[in-house]
PDB file of C-alpha atoms in Angstrom:
ATOM      1  CA  MET V 167     115.711 103.323 113.478  1.00  0.00           C
ATOM      2  CA  ALA V 168     117.316  99.884 113.164  1.00  0.00           C
ATOM      3  CA  THR V 169     114.477  98.366 115.174  1.00  0.00           C
ATOM      4  CA  ILE V 170     111.901  99.735 112.737  1.00  0.00           C
ATOM      5  CA  ALA V 171     113.868  98.352 109.774  1.00  0.00           C
ATOM      6  CA  ASP V 172     114.090  94.968 111.513  1.00  0.00           C
ATOM      7  CA  TRP V 173     110.324  94.864 112.084  1.00  0.00           C
ATOM      8  CA  LEU V 174     109.611  95.936 108.504  1.00  0.00           C
ATOM      9  CA  GLY V 175     112.066  93.304 107.298  1.00  0.00           C
ATOM     10  CA  ALA V 176     110.321  90.642 109.364  1.00  0.00           C
ATOM     11  CA  ALA V 177     106.926  91.691 107.992  1.00  0.00           C
ATOM     12  CA  CYS V 178     108.280  91.525 104.426  1.00  0.00           C
ATOM     13  CA  LEU V 179     109.770  88.086 105.083  1.00  0.00           C
ATOM     14  CA  VAL V 180     106.508  86.713 106.449  1.00  0.00           C
ATOM     15  CA  SER V 181     104.340  88.215 103.702  1.00  0.00           C
ATOM     16  CA  GLY V 182     106.766  87.071 100.996  1.00  0.00           C
ATOM     17  CA  ALA V 183     106.780  83.549 102.409  1.00  0.00           C
ATOM     18  CA  LEU V 184     102.978  83.512 102.479  1.00  0.00           C
ATOM     19  CA  LEU V 185     102.793  84.650  98.849  1.00  0.00           C
ATOM     20  CA  ALA V 186     105.290  81.971  97.821  1.00  0.00           C
ATOM     21  CA  LEU V 187     103.196  79.412  99.704  1.00  0.00           C
ATOM     22  CA  ALA V 188     100.051  80.626  97.931  1.00  0.00           C
ATOM     23  CA  ALA V 189     101.851  80.292  94.585  1.00  0.00           C
ATOM     24  CA  GLY V 190     102.840  76.725  95.393  1.00  0.00           C
ATOM     25  CA  ILE V 191      99.329  75.812  96.454  1.00  0.00           C
ATOM     26  CA  GLY V 192      97.947  77.425  93.296  1.00  0.00           C
ATOM     27  CA  VAL V 193     100.267  75.379  91.089  1.00  0.00           C
ATOM     28  CA  LEU V 194      99.031  72.209  92.763  1.00  0.00           C
ATOM     29  CA  ARG V 195      95.327  73.079  92.918  1.00  0.00           C
ATOM     30  CA  PHE V 196      94.480  75.018  89.741  1.00  0.00           C
ATOM     31  CA  PRO V 197      92.862  72.915  87.012  1.00  0.00           C
ATOM     32  CA  ASP V 198      94.547  74.009  83.782  1.00  0.00           C
ATOM     33  CA  ALA V 199      97.943  75.081  82.470  1.00  0.00           C
ATOM     34  CA  LEU V 200      97.106  78.770  82.083  1.00  0.00           C
ATOM     35  CA  SER V 201      95.857  79.086  85.653  1.00  0.00           C
ATOM     36  CA  ARG V 202      98.913  77.240  86.935  1.00  0.00           C
ATOM     37  CA  MET V 203     101.170  79.491  84.883  1.00  0.00           C
ATOM     38  CA  HIS V 204      99.519  82.532  86.468  1.00  0.00           C
ATOM     39  CA  ALA V 205      99.990  81.085  89.962  1.00  0.00           C
ATOM     40  CA  ALA V 206     103.591  80.166  89.248  1.00  0.00           C
ATOM     41  CA  THR V 207     104.601  83.638  88.107  1.00  0.00           C
ATOM     42  CA  LYS V 208     102.586  86.478  89.608  1.00  0.00           C
ATOM     43  CA  PRO V 209     102.457  85.764  93.357  1.00  0.00           C
ATOM     44  CA  GLN V 210     105.761  83.917  93.266  1.00  0.00           C
ATOM     45  CA  VAL V 211     107.645  86.912  91.837  1.00  0.00           C
ATOM     46  CA  LEU V 212     106.063  89.307  94.319  1.00  0.00           C
ATOM     47  CA  GLY V 213     106.807  86.843  97.115  1.00  0.00           C
ATOM     48  CA  VAL V 214     110.464  86.581  96.138  1.00  0.00           C
ATOM     49  CA  LEU V 215     110.759  90.364  95.867  1.00  0.00           C
ATOM     50  CA  LEU V 216     109.244  90.785  99.331  1.00  0.00           C
ATOM     51  CA  LEU V 217     111.625  88.171 100.699  1.00  0.00           C
ATOM     52  CA  LEU V 218     114.554  89.990  99.122  1.00  0.00           C
ATOM     53  CA  LEU V 219     113.336  93.311 100.538  1.00  0.00           C
ATOM     54  CA  GLY V 220     113.037  91.733 103.972  1.00  0.00           C
ATOM     55  CA  ILE V 221     116.558  90.332 103.721  1.00  0.00           C
ATOM     56  CA  ALA V 222     117.879  93.701 102.536  1.00  0.00           C
ATOM     57  CA  LEU V 223     116.250  95.465 105.493  1.00  0.00           C
ATOM     58  CA  ARG V 224     117.818  92.977 107.884  1.00  0.00           C
ATOM     59  CA  LEU V 225     121.349  92.809 106.425  1.00  0.00           C
ATOM     60  CA  ARG V 226     121.969  96.414 105.312  1.00  0.00           C
ATOM     61  CA  SER V 227     125.550  95.904 104.032  1.00  0.00           C
ATOM     62  CA  PRO V 228     126.456  97.293 100.595  1.00  0.00           C
ATOM     63  CA  ALA V 229     127.846  93.985  99.293  1.00  0.00           C
ATOM     64  CA  ASP V 230     124.705  92.126 100.330  1.00  0.00           C
ATOM     65  CA  LEU V 231     122.451  94.796  98.853  1.00  0.00           C
ATOM     66  CA  GLY V 232     124.229  94.520  95.507  1.00  0.00           C
ATOM     67  CA  MET V 233     123.740  90.763  95.417  1.00  0.00           C
ATOM     68  CA  ILE V 234     120.084  91.108  96.441  1.00  0.00           C
ATOM     69  CA  LEU V 235     119.520  93.656  93.681  1.00  0.00           C
ATOM     70  CA  LEU V 236     121.119  91.311  91.159  1.00  0.00           C
ATOM     71  CA  VAL V 237     118.847  88.445  92.239  1.00  0.00           C
ATOM     72  CA  ALA V 238     115.787  90.721  91.967  1.00  0.00           C
ATOM     73  CA  VAL V 239     116.731  91.839  88.449  1.00  0.00           C
ATOM     74  CA  PHE V 240     117.234  88.261  87.286  1.00  0.00           C
ATOM     75  CA  GLN V 241     113.940  87.202  88.861  1.00  0.00           C
ATOM     76  CA  LEU V 242     112.070  90.019  87.122  1.00  0.00           C
ATOM     77  CA  SER V 243     113.705  89.269  83.791  1.00  0.00           C
ATOM     78  CA  THR V 244     113.314  85.476  83.757  1.00  0.00           C
ATOM     79  CA  ALA V 245     109.811  84.954  85.181  1.00  0.00           C
ATOM     80  CA  PRO V 246     107.940  86.544  82.226  1.00  0.00           C
ATOM     81  CA  VAL V 247     110.039  84.596  79.734  1.00  0.00           C
ATOM     82  CA  ALA V 248     109.386  81.344  81.583  1.00  0.00           C
ATOM     83  CA  ALA V 249     105.647  82.072  81.692  1.00  0.00           C
ATOM     84  CA  GLN V 250     105.644  82.772  77.947  1.00  0.00           C
ATOM     85  CA  MET V 251     107.433  79.501  77.206  1.00  0.00           C
ATOM     86  CA  ILE V 252     105.130  77.494  79.485  1.00  0.00           C
ATOM     87  CA  GLY V 253     102.051  79.052  77.890  1.00  0.00           C
ATOM     88  CA  ARG V 254     103.338  78.432  74.367  1.00  0.00           C
ATOM     89  CA  ALA V 255     104.232  74.817  75.166  1.00  0.00           C
ATOM     90  CA  ALA V 256     100.806  74.215  76.713  1.00  0.00           C
ATOM     91  CA  TYR V 257      99.136  75.742  73.655  1.00  0.00           C
ATOM     92  CA  ARG V 258     101.132  73.637  71.208  1.00  0.00           C
ATOM     93  CA  ALA V 259     100.555  70.444  73.208  1.00  0.00           C
ATOM     94  CA  GLY V 260      96.817  71.134  73.417  1.00  0.00           C
ATOM     95  CA  ARG V 261      96.915  71.097  77.220  1.00  0.00           C
ATOM     96  CA  LEU V 262      94.549  74.019  77.713  1.00  0.00           C
ATOM     97  CA  ASP V 263      90.833  74.576  77.485  1.00  0.00           C
ATOM     98  CA  ARG V 264      90.379  76.886  74.499  1.00  0.00           C
ATOM     99  CA  SER V 265      86.925  77.897  75.744  1.00  0.00           C
ATOM    100  CA  LEU V 266      88.647  79.764  78.587  1.00  0.00           C
ATOM    101  CA  LEU V 267      90.536  82.007  76.133  1.00  0.00           C
ATOM    102  CA  ASP V 268      89.103  85.466  75.490  1.00  0.00           C
ATOM    103  CA  ALA V 269      91.075  85.743  72.253  1.00  0.00           C
ATOM    104  CA  ASP V 270      93.155  83.190  70.402  1.00  0.00           C
ATOM    105  CA  GLU V 271      95.751  85.106  68.373  1.00  0.00           C
ATOM    106  CA  LEU V 272      97.756  81.951  67.717  1.00  0.00           C
ATOM    107  CA  ALA V 273      94.880  80.118  65.982  1.00  0.00           C
ATOM    108  CA  GLU V 274      95.397  82.080  62.763  1.00  0.00           C
ATOM    109  CA  ARG V 275      99.086  81.173  62.752  1.00  0.00           C
ATOM    110  CA  GLY V 276      98.441  77.481  62.404  1.00  0.00           C
ATOM    111  CA  ALA V 277      97.823  74.499  64.616  1.00  0.00           C
ATOM    112  CA  ASP V 278     101.261  74.570  66.210  1.00  0.00           C
ATOM    113  CA  GLY V 279     101.199  78.280  67.073  1.00  0.00           C
ATOM    114  CA  GLY V 280     104.257  78.916  64.919  1.00  0.00           C
ATOM    115  CA  SER V 281     105.265  82.200  63.354  1.00  0.00           C
ATOM    116  CA  ALA V 282     102.989  83.754  60.756  1.00  0.00           C
ATOM    117  CA  GLY V 283     105.833  84.966  58.553  1.00  0.00           C
ATOM    118  CA  PRO V 284     106.117  84.120  54.867  1.00  0.00           C
ATOM    119  CA  ALA V 285     107.485  80.685  54.059  1.00  0.00           C
TER     120      ALA V 285
END
């Protein structure tokens, strides 16, 4: 049974590393901020989770599994927030092609994309 877990762990490590590589290449090659943001968050998070799963399958000690779970939770909680902040900063700086947007909910809030609350 340990041999199967080791092989599954190795497969997770390789696939996670390939997804992280694809995310890095996407950040370098994609033309605009929104595409780069997508490449920096979606495959990168899945790649890190696969790497963590591969490490968990290889190590198998309770202390290590707790630390791996903590890293996974922080990765899942910070990546969406970082993507939101990058997207908002790109929108405010005018670093995106507005013709690529399907809907522009921030346009009615003002040029800076600020809150629409009463002044």
